[in-house]
Short mmCIF file of C-alpha atoms and ligand atoms in Angstrom, two decimals:
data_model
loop_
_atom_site.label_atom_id
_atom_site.label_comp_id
_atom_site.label_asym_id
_atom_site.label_seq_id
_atom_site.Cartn_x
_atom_site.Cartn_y
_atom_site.Cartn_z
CA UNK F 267 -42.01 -5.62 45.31
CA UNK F 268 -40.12 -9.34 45.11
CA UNK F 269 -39.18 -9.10 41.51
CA UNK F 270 -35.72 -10.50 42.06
CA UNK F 271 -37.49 -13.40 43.97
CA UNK F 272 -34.54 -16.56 43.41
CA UNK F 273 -32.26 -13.91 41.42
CA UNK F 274 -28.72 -13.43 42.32
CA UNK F 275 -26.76 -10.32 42.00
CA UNK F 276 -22.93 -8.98 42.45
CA UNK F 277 -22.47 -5.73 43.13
CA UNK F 278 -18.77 -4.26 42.85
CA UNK F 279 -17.87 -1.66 45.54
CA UNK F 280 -20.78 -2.37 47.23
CA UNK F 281 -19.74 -1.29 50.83
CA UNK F 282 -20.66 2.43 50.53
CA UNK F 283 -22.22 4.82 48.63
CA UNK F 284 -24.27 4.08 44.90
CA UNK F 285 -23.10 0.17 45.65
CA UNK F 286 -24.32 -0.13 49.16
CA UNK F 287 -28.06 1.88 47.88
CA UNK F 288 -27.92 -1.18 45.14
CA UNK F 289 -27.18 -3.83 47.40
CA UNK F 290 -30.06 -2.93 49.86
CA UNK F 291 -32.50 -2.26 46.89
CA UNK F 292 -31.78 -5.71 44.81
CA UNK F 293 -32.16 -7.38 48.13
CA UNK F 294 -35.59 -5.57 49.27
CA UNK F 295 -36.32 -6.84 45.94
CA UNK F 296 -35.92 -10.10 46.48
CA UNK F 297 -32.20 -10.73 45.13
CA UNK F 298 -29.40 -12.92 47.22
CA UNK F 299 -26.45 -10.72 46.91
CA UNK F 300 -22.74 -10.54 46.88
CA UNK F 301 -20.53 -7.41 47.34
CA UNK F 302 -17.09 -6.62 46.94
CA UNK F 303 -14.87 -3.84 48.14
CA UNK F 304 -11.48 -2.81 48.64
CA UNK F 305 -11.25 -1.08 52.38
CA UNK F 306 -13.84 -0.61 54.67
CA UNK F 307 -14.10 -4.29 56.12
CA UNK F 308 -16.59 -2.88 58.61
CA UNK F 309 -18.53 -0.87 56.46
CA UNK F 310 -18.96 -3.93 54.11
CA UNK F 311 -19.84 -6.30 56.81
CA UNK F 312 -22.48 -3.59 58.00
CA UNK F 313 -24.32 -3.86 54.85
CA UNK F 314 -24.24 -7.35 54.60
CA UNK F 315 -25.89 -7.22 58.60
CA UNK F 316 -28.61 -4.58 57.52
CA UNK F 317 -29.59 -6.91 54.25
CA UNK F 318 -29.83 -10.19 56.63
CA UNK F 319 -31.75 -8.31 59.20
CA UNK F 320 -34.39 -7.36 56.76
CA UNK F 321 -34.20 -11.35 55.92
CA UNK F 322 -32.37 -10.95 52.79
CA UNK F 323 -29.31 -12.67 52.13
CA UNK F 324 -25.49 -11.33 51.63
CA UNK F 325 -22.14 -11.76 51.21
CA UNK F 326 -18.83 -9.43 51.11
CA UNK F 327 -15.91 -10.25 49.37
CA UNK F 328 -12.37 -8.58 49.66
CA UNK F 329 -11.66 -8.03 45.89
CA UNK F 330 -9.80 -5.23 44.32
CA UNK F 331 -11.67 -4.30 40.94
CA UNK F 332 -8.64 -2.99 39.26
CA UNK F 333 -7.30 -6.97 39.78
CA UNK F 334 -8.51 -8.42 37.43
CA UNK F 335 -7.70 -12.60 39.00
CA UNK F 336 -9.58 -11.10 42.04
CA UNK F 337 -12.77 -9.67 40.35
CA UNK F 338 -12.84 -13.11 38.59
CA UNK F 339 -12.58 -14.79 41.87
CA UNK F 340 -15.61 -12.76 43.42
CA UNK F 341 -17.23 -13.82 40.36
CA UNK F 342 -16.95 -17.48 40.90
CA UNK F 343 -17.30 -17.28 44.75
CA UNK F 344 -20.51 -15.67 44.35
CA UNK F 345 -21.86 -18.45 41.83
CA UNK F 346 -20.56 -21.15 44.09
CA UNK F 347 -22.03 -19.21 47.14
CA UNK F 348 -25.52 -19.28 45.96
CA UNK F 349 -25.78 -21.52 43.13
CA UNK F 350 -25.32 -19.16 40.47
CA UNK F 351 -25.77 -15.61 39.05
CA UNK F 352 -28.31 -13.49 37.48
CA UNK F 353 -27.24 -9.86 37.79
CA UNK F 354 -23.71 -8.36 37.49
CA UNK F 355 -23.55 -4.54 38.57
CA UNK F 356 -20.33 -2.76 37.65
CA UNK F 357 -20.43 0.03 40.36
CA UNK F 358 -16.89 0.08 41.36
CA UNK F 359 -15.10 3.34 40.41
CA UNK F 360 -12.38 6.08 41.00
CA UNK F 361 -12.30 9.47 40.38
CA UNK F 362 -8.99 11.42 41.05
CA UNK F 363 -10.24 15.31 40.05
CA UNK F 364 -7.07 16.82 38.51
CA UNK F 365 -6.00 19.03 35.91
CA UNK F 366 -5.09 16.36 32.66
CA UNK F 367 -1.63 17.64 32.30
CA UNK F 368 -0.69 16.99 36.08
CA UNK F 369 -2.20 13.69 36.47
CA UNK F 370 0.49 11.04 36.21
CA UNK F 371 0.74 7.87 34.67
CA UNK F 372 0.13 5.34 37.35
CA UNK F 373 -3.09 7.63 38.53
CA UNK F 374 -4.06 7.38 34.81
CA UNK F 375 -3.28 3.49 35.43
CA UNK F 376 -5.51 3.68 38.69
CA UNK F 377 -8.47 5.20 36.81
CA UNK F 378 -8.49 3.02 33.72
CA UNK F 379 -7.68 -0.50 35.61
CA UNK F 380 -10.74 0.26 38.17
CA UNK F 381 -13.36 2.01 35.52
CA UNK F 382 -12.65 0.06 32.64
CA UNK F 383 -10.78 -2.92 32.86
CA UNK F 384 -12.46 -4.29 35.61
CA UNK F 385 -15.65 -4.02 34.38
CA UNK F 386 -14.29 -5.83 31.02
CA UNK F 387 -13.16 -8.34 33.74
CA UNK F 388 -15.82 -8.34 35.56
CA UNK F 389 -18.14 -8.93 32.73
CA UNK F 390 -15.99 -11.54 30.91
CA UNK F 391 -15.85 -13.72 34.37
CA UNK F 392 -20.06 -13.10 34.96
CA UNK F 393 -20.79 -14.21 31.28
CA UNK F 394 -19.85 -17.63 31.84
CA UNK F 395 -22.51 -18.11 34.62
CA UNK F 396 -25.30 -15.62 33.10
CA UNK F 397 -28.30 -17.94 31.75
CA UNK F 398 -31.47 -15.91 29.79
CA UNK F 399 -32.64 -13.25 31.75
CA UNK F 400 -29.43 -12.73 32.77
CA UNK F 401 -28.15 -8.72 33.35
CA UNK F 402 -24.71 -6.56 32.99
CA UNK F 403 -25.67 -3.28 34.68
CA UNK F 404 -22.80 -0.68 34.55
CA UNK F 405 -22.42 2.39 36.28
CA UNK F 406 -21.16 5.00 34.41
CA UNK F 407 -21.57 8.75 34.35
CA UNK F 408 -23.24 11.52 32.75
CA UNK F 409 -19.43 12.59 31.86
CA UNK F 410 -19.27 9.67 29.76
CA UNK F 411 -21.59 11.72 27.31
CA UNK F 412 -21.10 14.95 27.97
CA UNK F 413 -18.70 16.96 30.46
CA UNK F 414 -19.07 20.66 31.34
CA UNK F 415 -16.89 20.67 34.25
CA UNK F 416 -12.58 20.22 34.23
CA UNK F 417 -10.55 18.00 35.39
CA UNK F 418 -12.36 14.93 34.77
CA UNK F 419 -10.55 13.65 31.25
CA UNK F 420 -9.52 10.77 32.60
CA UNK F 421 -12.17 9.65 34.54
CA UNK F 422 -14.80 10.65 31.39
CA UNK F 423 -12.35 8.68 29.23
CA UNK F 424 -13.38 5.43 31.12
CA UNK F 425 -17.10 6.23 31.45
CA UNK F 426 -17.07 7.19 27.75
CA UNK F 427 -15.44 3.86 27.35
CA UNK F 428 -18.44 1.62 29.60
CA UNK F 429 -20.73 3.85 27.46
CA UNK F 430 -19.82 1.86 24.13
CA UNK F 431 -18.57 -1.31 25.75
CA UNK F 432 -22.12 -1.14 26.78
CA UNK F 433 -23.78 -0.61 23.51
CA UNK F 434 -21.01 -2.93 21.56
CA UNK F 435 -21.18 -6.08 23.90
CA UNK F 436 -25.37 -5.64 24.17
CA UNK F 437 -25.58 -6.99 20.57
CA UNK F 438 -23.29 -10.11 21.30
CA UNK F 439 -25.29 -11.71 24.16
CA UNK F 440 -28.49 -10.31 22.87
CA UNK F 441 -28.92 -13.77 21.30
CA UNK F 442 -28.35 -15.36 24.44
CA UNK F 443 -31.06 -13.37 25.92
CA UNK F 444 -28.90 -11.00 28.14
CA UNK F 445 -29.15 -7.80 28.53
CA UNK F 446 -26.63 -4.77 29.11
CA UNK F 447 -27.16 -1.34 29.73
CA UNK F 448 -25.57 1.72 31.04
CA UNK F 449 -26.66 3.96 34.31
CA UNK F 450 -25.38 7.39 33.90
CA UNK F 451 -25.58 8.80 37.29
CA UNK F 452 -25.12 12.88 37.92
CA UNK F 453 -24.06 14.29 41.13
CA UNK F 454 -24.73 12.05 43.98
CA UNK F 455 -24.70 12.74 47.36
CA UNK F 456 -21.49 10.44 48.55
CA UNK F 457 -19.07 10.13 50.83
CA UNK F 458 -16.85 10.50 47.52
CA UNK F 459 -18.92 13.14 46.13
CA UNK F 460 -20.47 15.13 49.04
CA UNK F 461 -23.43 17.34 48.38
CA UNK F 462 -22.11 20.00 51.32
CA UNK F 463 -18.58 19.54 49.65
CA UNK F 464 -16.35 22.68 48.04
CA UNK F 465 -17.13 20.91 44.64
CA UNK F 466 -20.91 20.80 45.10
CA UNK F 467 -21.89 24.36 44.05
CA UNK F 468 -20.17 23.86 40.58
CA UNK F 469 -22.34 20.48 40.26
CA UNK F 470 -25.23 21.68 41.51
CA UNK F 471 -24.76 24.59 39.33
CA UNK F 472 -24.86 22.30 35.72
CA UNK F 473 -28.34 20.64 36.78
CA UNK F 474 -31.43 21.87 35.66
CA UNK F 475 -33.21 20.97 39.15
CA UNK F 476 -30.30 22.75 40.98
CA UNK F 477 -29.78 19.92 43.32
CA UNK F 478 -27.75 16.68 44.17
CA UNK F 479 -30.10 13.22 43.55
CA UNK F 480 -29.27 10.71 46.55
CA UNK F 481 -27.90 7.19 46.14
CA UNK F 482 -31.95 5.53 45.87
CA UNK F 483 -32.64 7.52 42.90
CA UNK F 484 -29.70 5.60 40.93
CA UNK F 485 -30.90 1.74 42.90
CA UNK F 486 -34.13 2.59 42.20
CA UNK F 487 -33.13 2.82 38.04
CA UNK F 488 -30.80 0.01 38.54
CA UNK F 489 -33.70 -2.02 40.27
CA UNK F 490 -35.88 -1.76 37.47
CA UNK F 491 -33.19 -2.67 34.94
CA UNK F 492 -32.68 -5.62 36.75
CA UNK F 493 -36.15 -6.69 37.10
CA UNK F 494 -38.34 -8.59 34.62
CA UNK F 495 -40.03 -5.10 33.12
CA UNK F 496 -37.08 -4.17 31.69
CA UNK F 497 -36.29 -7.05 29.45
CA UNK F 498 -36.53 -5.02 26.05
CA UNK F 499 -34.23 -2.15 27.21
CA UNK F 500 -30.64 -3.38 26.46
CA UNK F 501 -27.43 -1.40 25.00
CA UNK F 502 -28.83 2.20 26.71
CA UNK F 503 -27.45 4.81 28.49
CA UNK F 504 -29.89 5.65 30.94
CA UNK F 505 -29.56 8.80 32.83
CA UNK F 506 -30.02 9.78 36.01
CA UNK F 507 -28.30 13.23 36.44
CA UNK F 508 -31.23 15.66 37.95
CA UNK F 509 -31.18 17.05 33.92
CA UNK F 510 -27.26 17.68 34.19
CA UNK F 511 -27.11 16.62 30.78
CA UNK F 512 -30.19 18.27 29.32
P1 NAD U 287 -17.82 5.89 46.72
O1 NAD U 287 -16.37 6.21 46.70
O2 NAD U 287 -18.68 6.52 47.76
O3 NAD U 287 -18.04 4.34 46.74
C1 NAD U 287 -17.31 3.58 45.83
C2 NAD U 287 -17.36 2.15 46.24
O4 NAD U 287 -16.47 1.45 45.39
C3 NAD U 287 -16.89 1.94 47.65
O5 NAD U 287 -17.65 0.87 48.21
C4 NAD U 287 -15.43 1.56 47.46
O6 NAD U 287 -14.95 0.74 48.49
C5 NAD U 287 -15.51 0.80 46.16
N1 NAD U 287 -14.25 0.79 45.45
C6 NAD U 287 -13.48 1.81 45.05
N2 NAD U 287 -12.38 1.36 44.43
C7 NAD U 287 -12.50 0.01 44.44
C8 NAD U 287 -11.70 -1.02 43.96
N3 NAD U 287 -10.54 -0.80 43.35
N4 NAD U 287 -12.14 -2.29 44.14
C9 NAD U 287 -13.31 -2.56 44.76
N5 NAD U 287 -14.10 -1.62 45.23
C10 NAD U 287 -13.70 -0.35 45.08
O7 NAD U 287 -18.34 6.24 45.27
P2 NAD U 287 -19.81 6.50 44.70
O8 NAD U 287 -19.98 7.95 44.59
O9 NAD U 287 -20.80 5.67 45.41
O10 NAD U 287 -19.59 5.96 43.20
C11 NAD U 287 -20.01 4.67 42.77
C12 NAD U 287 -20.00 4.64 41.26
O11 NAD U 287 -20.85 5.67 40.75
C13 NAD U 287 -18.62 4.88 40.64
O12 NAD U 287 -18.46 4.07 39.51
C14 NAD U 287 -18.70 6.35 40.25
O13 NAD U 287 -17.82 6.65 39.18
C15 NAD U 287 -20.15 6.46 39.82
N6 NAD U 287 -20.66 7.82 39.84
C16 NAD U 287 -20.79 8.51 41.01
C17 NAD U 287 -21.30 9.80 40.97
C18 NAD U 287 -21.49 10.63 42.23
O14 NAD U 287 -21.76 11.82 42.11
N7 NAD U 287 -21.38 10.06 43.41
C19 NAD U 287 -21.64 10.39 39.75
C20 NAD U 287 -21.48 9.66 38.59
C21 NAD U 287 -20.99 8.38 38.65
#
């Protein structure tokens, strides 16, 4: 598959995890592509080594999502880098698992600024490069629909919030011929979110196939959103959650 042949994508907190599946799947596909991340120099470079020895192309940038100057930056050093962009994923994120009355503000602050204002940020800064075709791909959660597990208010606040920044800024730049759509992801197997961890059984537990999906299943949906087959799907919430949310 090349259908990202000559496209160019940014991927936030691309250095592990969800980000680093989506890096290495846009660029199988064909995409140039930027990451950013916040620690983990080495990791970042690492992906940026696999994607060139496959013959794609890549770039990491140091850039702290919750900053908003420095997600703009990325933004604009990605453009300059390769002449433009075509595809912005928000995959950057925090979760800090606590109960709602002990989480203080500044973790509150954490949450919000990384899940939610940087993607505003992000988005704001990729809009002014974005041409037809172009694509905002969020990564959300299934929590940001429905939650049957504690100490996740904050964190569902902000993927709540991605859900209808989603579906609110899809009918703005639908004239434009952009799209902008939602992934929901479920438990993922992560350095983050472990499937051998002590919080697995409780995840596995809500999905109807009893299992954690791995970071390709979520690439793989973010692959096709990206791609020219999926240019009449825009303000969804597609998810991808092994039927937690069923
Ligand atoms: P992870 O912690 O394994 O990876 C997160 C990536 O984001 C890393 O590359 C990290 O360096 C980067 N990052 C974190 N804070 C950053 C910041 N301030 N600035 C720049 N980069 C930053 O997490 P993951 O499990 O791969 O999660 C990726 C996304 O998927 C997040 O938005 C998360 O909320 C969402 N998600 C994950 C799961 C899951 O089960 N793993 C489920 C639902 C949603």
């Amino acid at each position: 598959m090349a259908n990202l042949n000559n496209k160019t994508a940014l991927v936030t907190g691309g250095s592990r995890g969800i980000g680093a599946a989506i890096a290495r799947r846009l660029a199988a596909d064909g995409a140039r592509v930027a990451i950013t991340y916040i620690r983990g120099a080495d990791a970042a470079a690492r992906v940026v080594k696999e994607i060139e020895s496959a013959g794609g192309e890549a770039i990491a940038i140091h850039a702290d999502a919750a900053d908003a100057k420095a997600v703009t930056a990325a933004v604009e050093q990605t453009a300059s880098t390769f002449g433009g962009l075509d595809i912005l994923v928000n995959n950057a994120g925090i979760l800090i698992p606590k109960p709602f009355e002990e989480t203080t503000l500044e973790e509150m602050d954490l949450v919000i600024h990384t899940n939610l204002r940087g993607v505003l940020a992000a988005t704001q800064a990729a809009l002014r490069h974005l041409k037809a075709g172009g694509r905002i791909i969020t990564i959300g959660s299934c929590v940001g629909e429905r939650n049957m597990m504690p100490v996740l208010a904050t964190y569902a606040a902000t993927k709540g919030a991605v859900k209808m920044f989603t579906q609110s800024l899809s009918r703005e730049v639908a004239p434009r011929g952009i799209t902008v759509n939602n992934i929901q992801p479920g438990p993922i197997d992560t350095d983050n979110n472990p499937a051998a961890g002590d919080w697995a059984p409780p995840q596995i537990a809500i999905t109807a196939l009893k299992r954690f999906g791995h970071v390709n299943d979520v690439a793989a949906m973010v692959a096709f959103v990206a791609g020219p087959e999926a240019s009449y799907i825009t303000g969804a919430s597609l998810t991808v959650d092994g039927g937690a949310n069923a």
